[in-house]
CSV table of C-alpha atoms in Angstrom, one decimal:
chain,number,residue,atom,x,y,z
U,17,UNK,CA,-39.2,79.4,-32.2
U,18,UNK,CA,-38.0,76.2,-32.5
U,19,UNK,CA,-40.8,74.8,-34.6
U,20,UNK,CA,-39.5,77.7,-37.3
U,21,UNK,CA,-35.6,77.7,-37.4
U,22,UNK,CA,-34.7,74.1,-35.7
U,23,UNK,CA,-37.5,72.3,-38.0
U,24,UNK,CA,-36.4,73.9,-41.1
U,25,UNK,CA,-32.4,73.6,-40.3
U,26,UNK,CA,-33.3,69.7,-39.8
U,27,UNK,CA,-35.1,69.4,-42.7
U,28,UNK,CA,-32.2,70.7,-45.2
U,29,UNK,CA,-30.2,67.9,-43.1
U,30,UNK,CA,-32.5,65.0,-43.5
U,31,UNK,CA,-33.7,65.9,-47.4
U,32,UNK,CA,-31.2,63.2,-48.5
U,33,UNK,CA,-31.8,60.7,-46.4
U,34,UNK,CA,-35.5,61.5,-47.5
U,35,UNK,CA,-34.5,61.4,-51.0
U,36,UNK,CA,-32.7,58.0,-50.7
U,37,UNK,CA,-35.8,56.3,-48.9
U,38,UNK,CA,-37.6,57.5,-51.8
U,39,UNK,CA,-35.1,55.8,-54.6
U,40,UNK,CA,-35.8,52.5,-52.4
U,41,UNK,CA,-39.2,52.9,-52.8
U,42,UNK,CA,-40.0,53.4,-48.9
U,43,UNK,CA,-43.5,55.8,-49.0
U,44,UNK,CA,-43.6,58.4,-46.2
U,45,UNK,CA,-46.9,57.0,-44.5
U,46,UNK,CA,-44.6,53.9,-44.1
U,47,UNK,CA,-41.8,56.3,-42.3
U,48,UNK,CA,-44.9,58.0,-40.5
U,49,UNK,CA,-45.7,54.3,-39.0
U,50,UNK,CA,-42.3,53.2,-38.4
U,51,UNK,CA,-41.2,56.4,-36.7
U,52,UNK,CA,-44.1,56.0,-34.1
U,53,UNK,CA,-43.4,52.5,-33.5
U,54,UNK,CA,-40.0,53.2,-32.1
U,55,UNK,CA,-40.7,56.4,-30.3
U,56,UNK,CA,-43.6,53.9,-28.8
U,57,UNK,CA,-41.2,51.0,-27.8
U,58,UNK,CA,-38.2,53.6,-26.7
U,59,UNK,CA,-40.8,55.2,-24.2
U,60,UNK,CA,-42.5,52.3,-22.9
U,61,UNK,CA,-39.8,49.6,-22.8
U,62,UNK,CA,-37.3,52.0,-21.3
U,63,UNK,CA,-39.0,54.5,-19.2
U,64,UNK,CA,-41.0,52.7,-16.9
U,65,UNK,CA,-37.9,50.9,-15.6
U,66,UNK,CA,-36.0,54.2,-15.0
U,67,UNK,CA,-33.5,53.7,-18.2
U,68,UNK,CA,-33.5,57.2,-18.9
U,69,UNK,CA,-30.6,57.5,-21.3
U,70,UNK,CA,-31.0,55.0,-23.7
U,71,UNK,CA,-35.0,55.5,-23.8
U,72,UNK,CA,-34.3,59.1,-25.1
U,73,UNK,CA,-31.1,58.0,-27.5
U,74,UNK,CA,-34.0,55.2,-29.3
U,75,UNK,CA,-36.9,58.0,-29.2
U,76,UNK,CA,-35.0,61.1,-30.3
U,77,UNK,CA,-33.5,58.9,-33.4
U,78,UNK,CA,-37.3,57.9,-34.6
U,79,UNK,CA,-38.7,61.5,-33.3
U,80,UNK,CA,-36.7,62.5,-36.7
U,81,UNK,CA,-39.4,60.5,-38.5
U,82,UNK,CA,-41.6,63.0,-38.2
U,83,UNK,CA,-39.1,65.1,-40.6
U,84,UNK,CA,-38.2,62.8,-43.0
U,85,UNK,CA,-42.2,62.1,-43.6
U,86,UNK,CA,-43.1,65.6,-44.5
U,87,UNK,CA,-39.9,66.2,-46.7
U,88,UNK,CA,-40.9,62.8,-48.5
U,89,UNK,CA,-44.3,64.1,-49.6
U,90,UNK,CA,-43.0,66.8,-51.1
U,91,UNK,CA,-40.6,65.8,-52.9
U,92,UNK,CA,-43.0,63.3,-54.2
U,93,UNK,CA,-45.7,65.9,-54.8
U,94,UNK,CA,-47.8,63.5,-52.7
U,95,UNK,CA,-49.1,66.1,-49.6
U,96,UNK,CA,-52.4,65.0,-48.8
U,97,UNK,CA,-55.2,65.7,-46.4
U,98,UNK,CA,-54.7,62.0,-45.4
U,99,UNK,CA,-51.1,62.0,-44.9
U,100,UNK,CA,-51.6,65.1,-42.5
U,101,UNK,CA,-54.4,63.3,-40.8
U,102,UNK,CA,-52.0,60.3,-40.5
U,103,UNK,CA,-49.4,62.6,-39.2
U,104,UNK,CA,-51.2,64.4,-36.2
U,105,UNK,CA,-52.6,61.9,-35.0
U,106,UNK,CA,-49.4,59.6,-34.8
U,107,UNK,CA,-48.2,62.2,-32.9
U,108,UNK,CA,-50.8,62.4,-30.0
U,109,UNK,CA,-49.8,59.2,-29.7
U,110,UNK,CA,-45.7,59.4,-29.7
U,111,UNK,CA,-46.4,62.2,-27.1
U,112,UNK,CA,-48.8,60.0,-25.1
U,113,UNK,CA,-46.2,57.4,-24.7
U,114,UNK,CA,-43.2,59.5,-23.7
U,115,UNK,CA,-45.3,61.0,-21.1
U,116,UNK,CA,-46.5,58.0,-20.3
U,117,UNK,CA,-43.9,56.3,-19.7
U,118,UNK,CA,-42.6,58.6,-17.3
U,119,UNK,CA,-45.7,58.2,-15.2
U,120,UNK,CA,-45.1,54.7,-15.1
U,121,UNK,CA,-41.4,54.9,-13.7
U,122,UNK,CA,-42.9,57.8,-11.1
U,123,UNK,CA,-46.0,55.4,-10.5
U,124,UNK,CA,-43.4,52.1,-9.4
U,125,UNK,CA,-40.1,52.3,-8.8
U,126,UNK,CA,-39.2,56.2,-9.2
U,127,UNK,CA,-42.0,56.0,-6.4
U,128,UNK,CA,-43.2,60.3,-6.6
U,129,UNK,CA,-47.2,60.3,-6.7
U,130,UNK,CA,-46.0,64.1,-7.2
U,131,UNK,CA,-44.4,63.5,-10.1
U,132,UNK,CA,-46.6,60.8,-11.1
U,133,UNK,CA,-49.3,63.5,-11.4
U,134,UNK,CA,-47.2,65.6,-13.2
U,135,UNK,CA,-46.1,63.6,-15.8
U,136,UNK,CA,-49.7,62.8,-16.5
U,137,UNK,CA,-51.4,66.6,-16.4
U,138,UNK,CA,-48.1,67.3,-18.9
U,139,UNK,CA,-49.5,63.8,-21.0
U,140,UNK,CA,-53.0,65.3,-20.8
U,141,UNK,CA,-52.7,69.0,-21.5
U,142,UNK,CA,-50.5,68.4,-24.2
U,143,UNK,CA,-53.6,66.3,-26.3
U,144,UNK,CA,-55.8,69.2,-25.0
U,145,UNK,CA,-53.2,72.2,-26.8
U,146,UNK,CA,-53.0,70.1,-30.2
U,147,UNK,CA,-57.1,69.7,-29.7
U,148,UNK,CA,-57.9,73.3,-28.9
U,149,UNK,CA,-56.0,74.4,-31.9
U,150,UNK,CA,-57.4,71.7,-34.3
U,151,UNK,CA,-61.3,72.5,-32.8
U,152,UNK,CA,-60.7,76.1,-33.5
U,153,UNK,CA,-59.4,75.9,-36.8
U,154,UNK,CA,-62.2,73.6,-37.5
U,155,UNK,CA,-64.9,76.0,-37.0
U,156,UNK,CA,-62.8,78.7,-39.3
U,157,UNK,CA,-60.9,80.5,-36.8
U,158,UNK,CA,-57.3,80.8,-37.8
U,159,UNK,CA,-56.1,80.7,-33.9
U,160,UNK,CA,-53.3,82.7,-34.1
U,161,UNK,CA,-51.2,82.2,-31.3
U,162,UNK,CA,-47.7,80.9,-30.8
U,163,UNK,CA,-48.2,79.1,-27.5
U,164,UNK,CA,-45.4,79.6,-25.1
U,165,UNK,CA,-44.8,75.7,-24.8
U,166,UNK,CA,-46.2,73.8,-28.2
U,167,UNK,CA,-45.0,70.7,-29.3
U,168,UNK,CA,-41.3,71.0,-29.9
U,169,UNK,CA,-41.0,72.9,-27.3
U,170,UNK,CA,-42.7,70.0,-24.9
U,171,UNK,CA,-40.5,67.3,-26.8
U,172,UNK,CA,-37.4,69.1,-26.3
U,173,UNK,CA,-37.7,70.2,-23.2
U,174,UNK,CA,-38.5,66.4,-21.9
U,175,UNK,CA,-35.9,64.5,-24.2
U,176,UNK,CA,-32.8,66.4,-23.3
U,177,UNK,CA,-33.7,66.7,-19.5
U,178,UNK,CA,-34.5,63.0,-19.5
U,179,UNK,CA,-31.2,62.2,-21.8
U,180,UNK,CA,-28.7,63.5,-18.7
U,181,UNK,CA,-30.8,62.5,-16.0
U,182,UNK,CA,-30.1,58.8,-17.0
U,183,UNK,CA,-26.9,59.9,-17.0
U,184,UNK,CA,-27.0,59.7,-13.1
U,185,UNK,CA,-26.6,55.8,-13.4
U,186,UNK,CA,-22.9,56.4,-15.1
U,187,UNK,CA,-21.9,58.0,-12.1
U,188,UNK,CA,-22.5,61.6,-13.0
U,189,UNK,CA,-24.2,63.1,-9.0
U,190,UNK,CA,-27.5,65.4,-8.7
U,191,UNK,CA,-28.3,64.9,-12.7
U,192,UNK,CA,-31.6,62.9,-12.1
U,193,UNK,CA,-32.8,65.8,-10.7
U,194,UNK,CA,-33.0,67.6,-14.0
U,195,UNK,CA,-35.9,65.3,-15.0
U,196,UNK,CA,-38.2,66.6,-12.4
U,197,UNK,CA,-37.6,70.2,-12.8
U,198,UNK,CA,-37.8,70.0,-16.9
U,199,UNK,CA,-41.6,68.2,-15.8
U,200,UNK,CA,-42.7,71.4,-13.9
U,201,UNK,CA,-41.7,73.7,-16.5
U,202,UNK,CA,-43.7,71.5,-19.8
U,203,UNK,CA,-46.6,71.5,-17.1
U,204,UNK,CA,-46.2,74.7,-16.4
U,205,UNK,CA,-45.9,76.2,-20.2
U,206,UNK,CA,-48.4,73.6,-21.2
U,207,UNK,CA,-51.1,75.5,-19.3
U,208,UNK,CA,-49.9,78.9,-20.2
U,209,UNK,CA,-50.1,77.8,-23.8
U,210,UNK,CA,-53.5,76.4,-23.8
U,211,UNK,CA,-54.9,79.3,-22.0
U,212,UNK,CA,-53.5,81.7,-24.8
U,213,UNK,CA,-55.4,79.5,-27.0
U,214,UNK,CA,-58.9,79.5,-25.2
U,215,UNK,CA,-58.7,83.6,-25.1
U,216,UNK,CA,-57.1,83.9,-28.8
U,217,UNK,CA,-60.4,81.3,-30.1
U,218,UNK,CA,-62.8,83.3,-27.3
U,219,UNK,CA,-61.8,86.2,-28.9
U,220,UNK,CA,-61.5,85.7,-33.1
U,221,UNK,CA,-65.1,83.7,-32.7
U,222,UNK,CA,-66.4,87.2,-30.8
U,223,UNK,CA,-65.2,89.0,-33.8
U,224,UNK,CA,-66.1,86.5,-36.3
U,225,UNK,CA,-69.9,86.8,-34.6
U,226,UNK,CA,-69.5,90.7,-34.4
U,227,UNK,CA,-68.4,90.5,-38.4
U,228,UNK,CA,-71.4,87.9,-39.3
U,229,UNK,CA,-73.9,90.1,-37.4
U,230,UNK,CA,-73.1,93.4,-39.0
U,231,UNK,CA,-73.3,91.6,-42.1
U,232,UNK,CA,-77.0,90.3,-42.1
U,233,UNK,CA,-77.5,93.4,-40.1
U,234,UNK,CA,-76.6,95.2,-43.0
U,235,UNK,CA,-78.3,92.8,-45.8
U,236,UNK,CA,-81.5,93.3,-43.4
U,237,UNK,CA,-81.2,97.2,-43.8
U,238,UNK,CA,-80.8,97.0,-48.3
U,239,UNK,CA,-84.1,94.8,-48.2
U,240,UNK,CA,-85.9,96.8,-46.1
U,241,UNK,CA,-84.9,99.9,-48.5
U,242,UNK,CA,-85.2,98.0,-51.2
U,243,UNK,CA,-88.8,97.1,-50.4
U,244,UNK,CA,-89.3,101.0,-49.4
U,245,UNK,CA,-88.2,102.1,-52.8
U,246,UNK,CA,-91.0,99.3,-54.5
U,247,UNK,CA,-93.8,100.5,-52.6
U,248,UNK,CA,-93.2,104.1,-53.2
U,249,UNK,CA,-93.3,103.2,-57.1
């Protein structure tokens, strides 16, 4: 859902800005870099040491990056197999971070093996949701799904409950525990989506093999005719 109205709603906003790094001759692999960077730092530098707040505010400005790249390209013309390459993968990594980081605060002084564990099974199954997608479609198998929890989903989800639980050290009471519940649910969702992706690829490669096998079955069957027909000449 959100990957198909909030992503294009955002890119109508940011198609200026996108047009005005273009004029300044900024190239969207450049933006692609850039915006990982800072997602990077935000997570890493602020997370671990429990600044919730303004570790979201830094990451949610560069998670826009991943906008303004795409809506570069094309109004370049420039879309390429290595710009989407560049793409995904700089976004296993953005995800690895924010997750990461959060396992770090849980791991020292936020002091929750619990969560600790959480935060890394939502790290880990997120990779393993891009990768069973990606393997699939690799093998020609359109795997189509929409997974309960995908990307945007898992971003959102994380950001926003992270965003007010750092509110908790302006003085706002019981916020922090937002955080922990918004961890369960990506967790949660994130296994729910990746098994509707094992069953969706289990099944399309059982009908792809089904489809293949009728196929030479049937190719099998015109030679054998076709040889019938020779030898009664």
């Amino acid at each position: 859902m959100l990957n198909k109205y909030a992503r294009a709603f955002f890119t109508r906003v940011l198609t200026p800005f996108a047009a005005f790094l273009i004029r300044r001759g900024v190239s969207p692999d450049t933006v692609t870099l850039l915006g990982t960077a800072g997602v990077v730092a935000g997570a890493l530098v602020f997370y671990p040491r429990g600044e919730f707040f303004w570790g979201t505010v830094v990451i949610t400005l560069f998670v826009f990056s991943d906008l303004v790249d795409g809506n570069m390209a094309r109004q370049l013309g420039r879309s390429s197999r290595w710009g989407a390459f560049l793409d995904s993968t700089l976004d296993r990594v953005a995800d690895g971070a924010i997750f990461g980081g959060l396992a770090l605060w849980y791991a020292g002084n936020g002091d929750d093996n619990v969560l600790c564990a959480v935060s890394i099974f939502c790290l880990a199954s997120g990779q393993v949701v891009s990768y069973t997608k990606a393997r699939g479609e690799s093998i020609g198998l359109p795997v189509a799904v929409n997974g309960l929890v995908e990307r945007a989903e898992r971003l959102v989800i994380s950001l926003v409950a992270a965003g007010f639980a750092g509110l908790h050290k302006f003085g706002v009471p019981g916020i922090q525990y937002l955080l922990p519940v918004a961890l369960w649910i990506v967790a949660v969702g994130s296994l729910v989506t990746l098994i509707q992706r094992v069953v969706t690829v289990r099944r399309e490669s059982a009908e792809a093999d089904a489809e293949a096998e009728a196929q030479t079955g049937g190719a099998a069957g015109q030679n054998r005719s076709a040889r019938g027909s020779e030898a009664a000449k």
